[in-house]
Coordinates of C-alpha atoms in Angstrom, one line a residue:
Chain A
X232 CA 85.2 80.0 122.4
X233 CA 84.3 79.8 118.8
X234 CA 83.8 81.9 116.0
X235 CA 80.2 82.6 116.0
X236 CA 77.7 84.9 114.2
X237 CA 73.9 85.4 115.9
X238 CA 71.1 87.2 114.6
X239 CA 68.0 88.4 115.9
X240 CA 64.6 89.9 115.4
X241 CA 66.2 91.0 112.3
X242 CA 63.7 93.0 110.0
X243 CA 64.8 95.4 107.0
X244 CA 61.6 97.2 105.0
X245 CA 62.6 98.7 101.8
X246 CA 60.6 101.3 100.5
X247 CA 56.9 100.3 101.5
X248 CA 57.9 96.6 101.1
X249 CA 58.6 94.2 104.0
X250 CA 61.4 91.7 103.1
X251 CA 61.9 90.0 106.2
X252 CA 61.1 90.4 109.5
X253 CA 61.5 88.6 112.5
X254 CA 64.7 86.6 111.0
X255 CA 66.7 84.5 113.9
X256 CA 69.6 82.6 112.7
X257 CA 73.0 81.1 114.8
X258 CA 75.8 80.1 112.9
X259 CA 78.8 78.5 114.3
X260 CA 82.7 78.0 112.8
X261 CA 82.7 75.5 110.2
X262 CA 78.7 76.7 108.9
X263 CA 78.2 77.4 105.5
X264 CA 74.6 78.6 104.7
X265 CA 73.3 78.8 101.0
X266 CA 71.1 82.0 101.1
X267 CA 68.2 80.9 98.5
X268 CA 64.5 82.9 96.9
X269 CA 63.1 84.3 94.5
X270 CA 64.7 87.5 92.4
X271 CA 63.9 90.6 94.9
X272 CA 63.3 88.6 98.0
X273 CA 66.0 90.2 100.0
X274 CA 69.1 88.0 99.4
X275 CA 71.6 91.1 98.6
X276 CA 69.8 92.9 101.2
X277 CA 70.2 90.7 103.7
X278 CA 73.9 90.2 103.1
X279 CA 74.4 94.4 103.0
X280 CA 72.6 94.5 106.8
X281 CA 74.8 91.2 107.8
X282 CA 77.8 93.6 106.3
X283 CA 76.9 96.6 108.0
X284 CA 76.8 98.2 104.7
X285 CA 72.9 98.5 105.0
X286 CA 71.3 99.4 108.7
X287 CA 68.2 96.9 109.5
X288 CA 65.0 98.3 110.6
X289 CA 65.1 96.0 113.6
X290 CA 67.2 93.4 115.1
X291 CA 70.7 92.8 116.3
X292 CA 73.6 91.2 114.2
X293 CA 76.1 90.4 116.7
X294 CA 79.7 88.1 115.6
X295 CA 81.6 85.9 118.2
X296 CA 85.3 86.4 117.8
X297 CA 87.6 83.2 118.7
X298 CA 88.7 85.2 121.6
X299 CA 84.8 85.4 122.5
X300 CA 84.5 89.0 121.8
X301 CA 81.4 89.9 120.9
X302 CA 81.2 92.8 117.9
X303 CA 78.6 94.3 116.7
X304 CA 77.8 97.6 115.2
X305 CA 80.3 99.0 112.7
X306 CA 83.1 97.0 114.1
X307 CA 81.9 93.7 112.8
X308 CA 83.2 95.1 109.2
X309 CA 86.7 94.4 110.1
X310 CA 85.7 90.4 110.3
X311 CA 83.7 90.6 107.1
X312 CA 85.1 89.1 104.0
X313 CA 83.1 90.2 100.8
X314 CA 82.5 89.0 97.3
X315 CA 79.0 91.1 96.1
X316 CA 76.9 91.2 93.6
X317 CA 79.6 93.5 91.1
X318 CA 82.8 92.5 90.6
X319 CA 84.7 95.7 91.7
X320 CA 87.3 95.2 88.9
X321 CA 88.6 98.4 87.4
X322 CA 89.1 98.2 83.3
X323 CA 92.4 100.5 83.3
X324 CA 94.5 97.8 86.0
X325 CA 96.1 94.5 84.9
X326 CA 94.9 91.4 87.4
X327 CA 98.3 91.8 89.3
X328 CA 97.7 95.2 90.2
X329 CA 94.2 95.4 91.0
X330 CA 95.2 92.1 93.3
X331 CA 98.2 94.0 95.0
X332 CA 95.7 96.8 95.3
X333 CA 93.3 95.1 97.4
X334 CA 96.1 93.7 99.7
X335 CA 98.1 96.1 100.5
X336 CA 94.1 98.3 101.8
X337 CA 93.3 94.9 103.6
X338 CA 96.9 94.6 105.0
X339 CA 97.2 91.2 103.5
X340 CA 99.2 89.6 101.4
X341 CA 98.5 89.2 97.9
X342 CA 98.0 85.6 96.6
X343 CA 99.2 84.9 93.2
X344 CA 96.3 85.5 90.4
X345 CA 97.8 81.9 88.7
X346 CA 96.0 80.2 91.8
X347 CA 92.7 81.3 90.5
X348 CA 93.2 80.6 86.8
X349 CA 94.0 84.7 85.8
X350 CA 97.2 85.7 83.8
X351 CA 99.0 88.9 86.4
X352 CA 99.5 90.8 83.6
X353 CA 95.7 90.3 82.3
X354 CA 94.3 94.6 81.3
X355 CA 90.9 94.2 84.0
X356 CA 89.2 95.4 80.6
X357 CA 89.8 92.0 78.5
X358 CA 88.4 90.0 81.3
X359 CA 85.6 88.1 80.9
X360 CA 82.9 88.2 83.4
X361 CA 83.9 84.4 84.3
X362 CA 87.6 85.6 84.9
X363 CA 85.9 88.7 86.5
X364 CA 84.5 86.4 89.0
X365 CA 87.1 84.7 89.5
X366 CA 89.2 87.6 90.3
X367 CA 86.8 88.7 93.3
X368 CA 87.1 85.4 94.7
X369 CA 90.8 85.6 94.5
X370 CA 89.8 89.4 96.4
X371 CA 87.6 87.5 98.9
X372 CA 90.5 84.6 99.5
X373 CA 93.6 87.3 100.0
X374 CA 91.3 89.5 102.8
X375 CA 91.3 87.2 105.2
X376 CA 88.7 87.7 107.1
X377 CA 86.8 84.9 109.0
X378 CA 83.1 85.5 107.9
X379 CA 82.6 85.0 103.9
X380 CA 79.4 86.7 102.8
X381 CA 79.1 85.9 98.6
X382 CA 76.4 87.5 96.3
X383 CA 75.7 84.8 93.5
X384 CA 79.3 83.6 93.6
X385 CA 78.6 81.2 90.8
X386 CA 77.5 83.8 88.2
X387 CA 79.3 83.2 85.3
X388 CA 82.1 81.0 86.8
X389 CA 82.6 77.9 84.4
X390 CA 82.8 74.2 85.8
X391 CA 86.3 75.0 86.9
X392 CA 85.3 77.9 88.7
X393 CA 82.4 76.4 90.1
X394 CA 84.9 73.5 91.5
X395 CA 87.6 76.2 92.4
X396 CA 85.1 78.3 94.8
X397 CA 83.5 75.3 96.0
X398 CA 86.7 74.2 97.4
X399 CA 87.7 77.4 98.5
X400 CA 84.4 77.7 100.9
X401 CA 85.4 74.2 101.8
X402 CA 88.6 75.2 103.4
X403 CA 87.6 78.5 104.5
X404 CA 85.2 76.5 106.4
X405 CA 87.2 73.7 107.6
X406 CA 89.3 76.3 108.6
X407 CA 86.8 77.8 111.7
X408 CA 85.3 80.2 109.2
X409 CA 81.5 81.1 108.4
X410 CA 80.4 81.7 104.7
X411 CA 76.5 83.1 103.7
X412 CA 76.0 82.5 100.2
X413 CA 72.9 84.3 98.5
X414 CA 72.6 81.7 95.4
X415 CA 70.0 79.9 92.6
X416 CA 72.0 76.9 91.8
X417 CA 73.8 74.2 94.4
X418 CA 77.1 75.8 95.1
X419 CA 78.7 71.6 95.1
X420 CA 79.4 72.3 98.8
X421 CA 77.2 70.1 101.9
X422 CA 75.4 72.9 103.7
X423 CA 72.7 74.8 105.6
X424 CA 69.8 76.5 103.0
X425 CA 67.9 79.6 104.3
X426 CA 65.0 80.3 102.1
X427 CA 64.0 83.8 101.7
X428 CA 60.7 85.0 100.1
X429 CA 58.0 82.8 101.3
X430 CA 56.6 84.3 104.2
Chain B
X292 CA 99.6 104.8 106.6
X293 CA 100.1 102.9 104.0
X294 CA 96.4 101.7 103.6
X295 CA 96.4 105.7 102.9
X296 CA 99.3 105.7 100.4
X297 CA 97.9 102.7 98.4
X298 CA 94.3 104.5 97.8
X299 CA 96.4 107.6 96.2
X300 CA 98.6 105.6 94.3
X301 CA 95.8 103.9 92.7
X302 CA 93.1 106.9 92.3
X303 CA 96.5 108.9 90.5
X304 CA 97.1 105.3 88.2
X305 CA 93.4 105.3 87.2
X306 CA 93.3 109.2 86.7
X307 CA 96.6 109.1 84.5
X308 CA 95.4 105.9 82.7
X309 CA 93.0 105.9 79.6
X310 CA 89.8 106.5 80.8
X311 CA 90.9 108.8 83.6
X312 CA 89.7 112.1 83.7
X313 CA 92.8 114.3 84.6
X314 CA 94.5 115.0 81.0
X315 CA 90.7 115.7 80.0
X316 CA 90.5 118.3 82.9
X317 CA 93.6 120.5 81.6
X318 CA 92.7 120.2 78.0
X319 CA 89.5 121.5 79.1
X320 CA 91.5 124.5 81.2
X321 CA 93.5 125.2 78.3
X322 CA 90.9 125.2 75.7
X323 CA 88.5 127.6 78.0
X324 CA 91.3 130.1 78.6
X325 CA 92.7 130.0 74.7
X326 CA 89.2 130.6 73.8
X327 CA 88.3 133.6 75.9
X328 CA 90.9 135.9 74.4
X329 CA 89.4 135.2 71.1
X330 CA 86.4 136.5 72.1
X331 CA 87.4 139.7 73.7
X332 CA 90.1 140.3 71.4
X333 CA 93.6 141.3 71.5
X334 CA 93.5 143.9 74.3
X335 CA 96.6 142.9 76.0
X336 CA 95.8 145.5 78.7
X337 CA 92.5 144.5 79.1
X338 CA 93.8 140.8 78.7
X339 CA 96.4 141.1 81.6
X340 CA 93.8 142.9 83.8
X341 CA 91.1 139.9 83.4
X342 CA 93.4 136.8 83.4
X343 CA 93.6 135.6 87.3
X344 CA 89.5 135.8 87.1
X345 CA 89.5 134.2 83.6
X346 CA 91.9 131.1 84.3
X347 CA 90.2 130.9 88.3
X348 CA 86.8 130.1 86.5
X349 CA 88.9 128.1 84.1
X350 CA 90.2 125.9 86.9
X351 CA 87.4 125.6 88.9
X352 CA 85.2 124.1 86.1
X353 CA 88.0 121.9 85.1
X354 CA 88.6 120.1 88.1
X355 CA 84.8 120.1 88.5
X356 CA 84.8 117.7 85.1
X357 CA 87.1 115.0 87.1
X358 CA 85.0 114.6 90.6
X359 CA 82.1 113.6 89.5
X360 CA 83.5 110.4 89.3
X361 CA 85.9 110.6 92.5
X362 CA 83.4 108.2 94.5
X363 CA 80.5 107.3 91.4
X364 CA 83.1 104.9 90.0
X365 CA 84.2 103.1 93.1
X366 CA 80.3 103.1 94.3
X367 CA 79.0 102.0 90.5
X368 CA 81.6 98.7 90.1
X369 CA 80.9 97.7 94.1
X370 CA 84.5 98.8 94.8
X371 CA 83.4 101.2 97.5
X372 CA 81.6 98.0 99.5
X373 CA 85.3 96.6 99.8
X374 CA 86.7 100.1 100.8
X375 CA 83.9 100.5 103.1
X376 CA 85.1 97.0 105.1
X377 CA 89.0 97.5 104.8
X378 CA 90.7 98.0 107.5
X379 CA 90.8 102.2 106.3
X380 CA 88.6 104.7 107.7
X381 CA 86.0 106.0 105.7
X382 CA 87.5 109.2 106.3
X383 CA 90.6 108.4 105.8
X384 CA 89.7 107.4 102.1
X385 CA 87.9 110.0 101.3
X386 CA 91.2 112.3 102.3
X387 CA 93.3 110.3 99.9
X388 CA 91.0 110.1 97.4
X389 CA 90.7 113.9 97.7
X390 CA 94.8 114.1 97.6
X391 CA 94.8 112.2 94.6
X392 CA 91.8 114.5 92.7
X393 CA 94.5 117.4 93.9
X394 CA 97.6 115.6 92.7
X395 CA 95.9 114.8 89.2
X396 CA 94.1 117.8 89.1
X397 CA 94.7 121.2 90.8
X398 CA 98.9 120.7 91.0
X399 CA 99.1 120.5 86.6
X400 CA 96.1 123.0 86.4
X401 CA 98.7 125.1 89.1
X402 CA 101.7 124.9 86.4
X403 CA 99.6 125.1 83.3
X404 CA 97.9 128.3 84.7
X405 CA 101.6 129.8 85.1
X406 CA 102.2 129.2 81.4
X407 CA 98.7 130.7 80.4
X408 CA 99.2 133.6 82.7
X409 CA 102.5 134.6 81.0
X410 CA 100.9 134.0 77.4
X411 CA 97.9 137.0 78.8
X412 CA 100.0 139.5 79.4
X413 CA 100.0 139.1 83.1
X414 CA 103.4 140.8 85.1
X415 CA 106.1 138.7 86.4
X416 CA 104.7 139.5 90.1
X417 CA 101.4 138.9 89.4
X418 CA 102.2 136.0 87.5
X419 CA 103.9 134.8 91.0
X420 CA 101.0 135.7 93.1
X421 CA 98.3 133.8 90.5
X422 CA 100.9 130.5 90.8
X423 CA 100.6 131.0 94.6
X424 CA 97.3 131.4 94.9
X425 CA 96.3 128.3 93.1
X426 CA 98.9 125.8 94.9
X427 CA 97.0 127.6 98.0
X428 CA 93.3 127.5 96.6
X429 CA 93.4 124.2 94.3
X430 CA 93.4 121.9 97.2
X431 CA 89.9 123.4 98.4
X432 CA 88.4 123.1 95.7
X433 CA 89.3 119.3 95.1
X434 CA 88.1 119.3 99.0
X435 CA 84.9 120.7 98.7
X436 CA 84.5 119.0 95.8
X437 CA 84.8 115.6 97.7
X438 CA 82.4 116.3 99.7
X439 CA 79.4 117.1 96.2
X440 CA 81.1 113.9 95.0
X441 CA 80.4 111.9 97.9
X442 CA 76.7 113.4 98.2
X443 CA 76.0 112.6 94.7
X444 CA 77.5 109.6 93.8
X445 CA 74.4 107.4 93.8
X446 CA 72.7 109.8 91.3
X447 CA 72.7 109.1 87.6
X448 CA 74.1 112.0 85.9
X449 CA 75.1 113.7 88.9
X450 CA 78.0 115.6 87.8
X451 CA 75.0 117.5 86.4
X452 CA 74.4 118.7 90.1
X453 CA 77.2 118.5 91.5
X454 CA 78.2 122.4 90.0
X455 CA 75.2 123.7 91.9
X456 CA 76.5 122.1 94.9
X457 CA 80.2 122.9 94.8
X458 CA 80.2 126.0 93.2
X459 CA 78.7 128.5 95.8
X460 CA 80.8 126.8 98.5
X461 CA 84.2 127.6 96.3
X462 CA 83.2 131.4 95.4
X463 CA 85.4 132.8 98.3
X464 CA 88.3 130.7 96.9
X465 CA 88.1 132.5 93.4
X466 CA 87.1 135.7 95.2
X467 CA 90.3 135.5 97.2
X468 CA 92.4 133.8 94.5
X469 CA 91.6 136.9 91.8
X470 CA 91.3 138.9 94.8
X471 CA 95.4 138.7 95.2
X472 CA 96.7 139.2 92.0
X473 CA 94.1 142.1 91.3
X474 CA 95.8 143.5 94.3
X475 CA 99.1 143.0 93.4
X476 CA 98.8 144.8 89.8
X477 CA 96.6 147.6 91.6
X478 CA 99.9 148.0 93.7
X479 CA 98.2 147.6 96.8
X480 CA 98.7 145.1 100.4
X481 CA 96.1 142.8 100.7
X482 CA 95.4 139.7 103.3
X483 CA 93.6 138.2 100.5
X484 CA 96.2 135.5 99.8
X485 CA 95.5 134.7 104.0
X486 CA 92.2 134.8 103.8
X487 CA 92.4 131.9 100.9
X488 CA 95.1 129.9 103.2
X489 CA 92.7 129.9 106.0
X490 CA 89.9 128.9 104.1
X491 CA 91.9 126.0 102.1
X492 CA 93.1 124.8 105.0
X493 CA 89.7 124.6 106.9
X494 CA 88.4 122.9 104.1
X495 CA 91.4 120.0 103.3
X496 CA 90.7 119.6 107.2
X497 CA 86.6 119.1 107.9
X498 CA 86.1 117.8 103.9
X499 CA 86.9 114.0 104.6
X500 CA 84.5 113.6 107.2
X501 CA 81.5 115.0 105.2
X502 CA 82.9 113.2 102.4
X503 CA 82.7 110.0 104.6
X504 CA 79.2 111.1 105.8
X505 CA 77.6 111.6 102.3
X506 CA 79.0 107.7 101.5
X507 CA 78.0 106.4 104.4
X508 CA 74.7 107.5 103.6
X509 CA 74.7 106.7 100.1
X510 CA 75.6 102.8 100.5
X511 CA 73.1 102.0 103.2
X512 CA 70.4 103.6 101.2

C-alpha cells in the first residue's frame, strides 16, 4: 500500500455561489498537482475542505495511509502539512523561536532557519514578506506530515526561493509524499494542473 | 503535555512582549481604581466599604481589554489553521491559551488588587479575603472569557461585543467575590467564597470545549 489521497463528488457552495461541484480526483505518492483559476474560483477553498478546516457541501475526501488505513473526517488533519494563504508569523518572536514554536506543537524537530535562507535571531517584525514566505515553508518542511497542501507558495519568494521550494516539493515528493499547490505562475516543478473556474 | 506547555509559553511571551496586551490590562486596573477615589472623594469609610466592588469591576474590565485578542490574532495571521492541524486538541489549546490569559492577566491583577486594597482603607482580613477571592474568581473570568473570544474572533472589532457576551455570564463571580469581603467587614459567615470556588471551577472545566466549539465554527465558515 501507498500513500494515497481520493476525492469524490466533492461540491462546496459559498454563500449563493457554486464553486465546484462534482470534483473527482486520485492522487498517488510521488503526485504533485498545481491547483490553477481565476481569483475567487475556489482554490483556497478547496485546499480548506481537502484540510478539514472547511466542511464541503457534498462529497468524500478520504487519505490512504502507507499502512493502507483509510482516514477521513477530522482525523485526516494529523497527515496534513500546511503552508496557507497568511504567513502565521508573529511580529514579537525572532525566526528561531517562532520555528521551535511550531516544532515542539507538531512534535517535530526544528530544522535550522539557515537552511531556508533566515538569520535565527531575525525579530518576525523586520521580515520581509519574501523571508515571511520563506519561514512558512521552513513551518511546512519541520511538520512532517505526508500530504503538502500550499496556498500561492510562490508569493513573494525571490528566484532563490522560488528554486528552494521547488526543490523542496521535489523531495517531499520523491520522498512518497503528495503536495496540492493552489498557484498563478509555474512552480519550476514537472506536475499534474487542475484548473478550477471554468465550469 | 508538552504540546500544552509550549502553547502557554508562547501565549505568556507574546502577552509580556511589546504588543502584548497584559501590562496594558493592569495599567488599565490601576488607573480605573486610582481614579474612582477621586471622584467620590476622600471618605476613607466609605472608601474601605466600596473597594472589593470597585477593584472587582476594575478587574473584570481589565482582563476583558486582553481577550479580545486571545484567538483574533492567531485566526487573523492563519496561525490558528496550523493549531487547528497539530497534533493538539482543539480543546486542549483553547485550555492553555485560557491558562496563559490567567497567568498574564488575573494572577498580577490578583497581587496589584492587594496593593490597591491596602491603599482604600480596606482591613487586614478583608484585605485577605479580597486576595482570596480573586486567585479563586480570576480564573473564571479568563475562562468564560475564552469562550466570547472564541465566538467572536472572526468579527471585526469584536472586542466591542465581546463585553455583552462575557459580562452577564461573570456577574455571579463579582457578586460572590464582593459578596465575601462585604461579609467579612459586616462580621458575618458566609459560603460566598464557596459559592465562587464552585463556580470557577465549573467554568476552568466546561470553558475549553465551548472555546473549541466557537473556533471550530469560526474557521470552517
Amino acid at each position: 500500500m501507498t500513500f494515497a489521497l481520493a476525492i469524490e463528488r466533492l461540491a462546496l457552495t459559498r454563500g449563493h455561489r457554486r464553486l465546484f461541484a462534482g470534483l473527482d480526483l486520485s492522487l498517488r505518492a510521488g503526485d504533485l498537482l498545481s491547483l490553477t483559476g481565476p481569483n475567487g474560483a475556489g482554490k483556497t477553498s478547496l485546499l480548506r475542505v481537502i484540510a478539514g478546516l472547511l466542511a464541503p457541501t457534498e462529497g468524500i475526501v478520504r487519505i490512504r495511509t502507507d499502512s493502507g488505513e483509510a482516514v477521513d473526517g477530522e482525523d485526516r488533519a494529523r497527515l496534513v502539512g500546511w503552508l496557507g494563504d497568511r504567513d502565521a508569523v508573529k511580529p514579537q518572536l525572532d525566526v528561531g523561536e517562532q520555528l521551535r514554536f511550531w516544532a515542539k506543537l507538531y512534535g517535530t524537530p526544528a530544522p535550522e532557519p539557515e537552511a531556508f535562507g533566515l538569520k535565527p535571531q531575525l525579530p518576525g517584525q523586520y521580515l520581509s514578506s519574501g523571508q515571511k514566505r520563506r519561514l512558512a515553508l521552513a513551518r511546512l518542511v519541520l511538520t512532517g506530515r505526508k500530504l503538502w497542501l500550499l496556498d500561492e507558495p510562490l508569493a513573494a519568494l525571490d528566484d532563490d526561493g522560488k528554486a528552494l521550494l521547488a526543490g523542496k516539493l521535489t523531495a517531499h515528493c520523491a520522498a512518497g509524499g503528495i503536495a496540492i499547490a493552489a498557484t498563478h505562475d509555474p512552480l519550476g516543478v514537472d506536475g499534474l494542473t487542475l484548473r478550477l473556474g471554468d465550469a | 503535555m508538552s504540546a500544552l506547555r509550549t502553547v502557554i509559553a508562547r501565549d505568556l511571551m507574546l502577552a509580556v512582549r511589546a504588543g502584548g496586551g497584559a501590562a496594558l490590562a493592569l495599567a488599565f486596573f490601576a488607573a480605573v481604581a486610582t481614579l474612582v477615589p477621586l471622584g467620590i472623594g476622600p471618605d476613607l469609610k466609605l472608601l474601605a466599604r466600596i473597594a472589593a466592588g470597585v477593584l472587582w469591576v476594575a478587574a473584570v474590565l481589565a482582563a476583558l481589554l486582553s481577550l479580545d485578542r486571545l484567538f483574533q490574532a492567531d485566526f487573523e495571521d492563519g496561525s490558528l489553521d496550523l493549531m487547528a492541524l497539530a497534533p493538539l486538541s482543539l480543546e486542549a489549546l483553547a485550555f492553555a491559551k485560557i491558562v496563559a490569559h490567567w497567568l498574564s492577566t488575573g494572577l498580577p491583577l490578583t497581587v496589584i488588587g492587594a496593593l490597591l486594597a491596602v491603599a482604600y482603607g480596606l482591613p487586614a482580613a478583608a484585605t485577605g479575603t479580597l486576595v482570596l477571592a480573586l486567585l479563586i474568581g480570576t480564573p473564571a473570568v479568563s475562562a468564560i472569557g475564552g469562550i466570547g473570544a472564541a465566538l467572536t474572533l472572526s468579527i471585526r472589532r469584536g472586542g466591542l461585543i465581546l463585553p455583552f457576551i462575557v459580562l452577564p455570564l461573570v456577574a455571579p463571580v463579582v457578586i460572590f467575590g464582593a459578596g465575601a469581603v462585604a461579609a467579612v467587614l459586616d462580621g458575618l459567615q458566609s459560603g460566598a467564597l464557596l459559592f465562587l470556588a464552585a463556580f470557577s471551577l465549573l467554568a476552568v472545566a466546561l470553558a475549553p470545549f465551548a472555546a473549541a466549539a466557537g473556533v471550530r465554527l469560526n474557521l470552517g465558515a
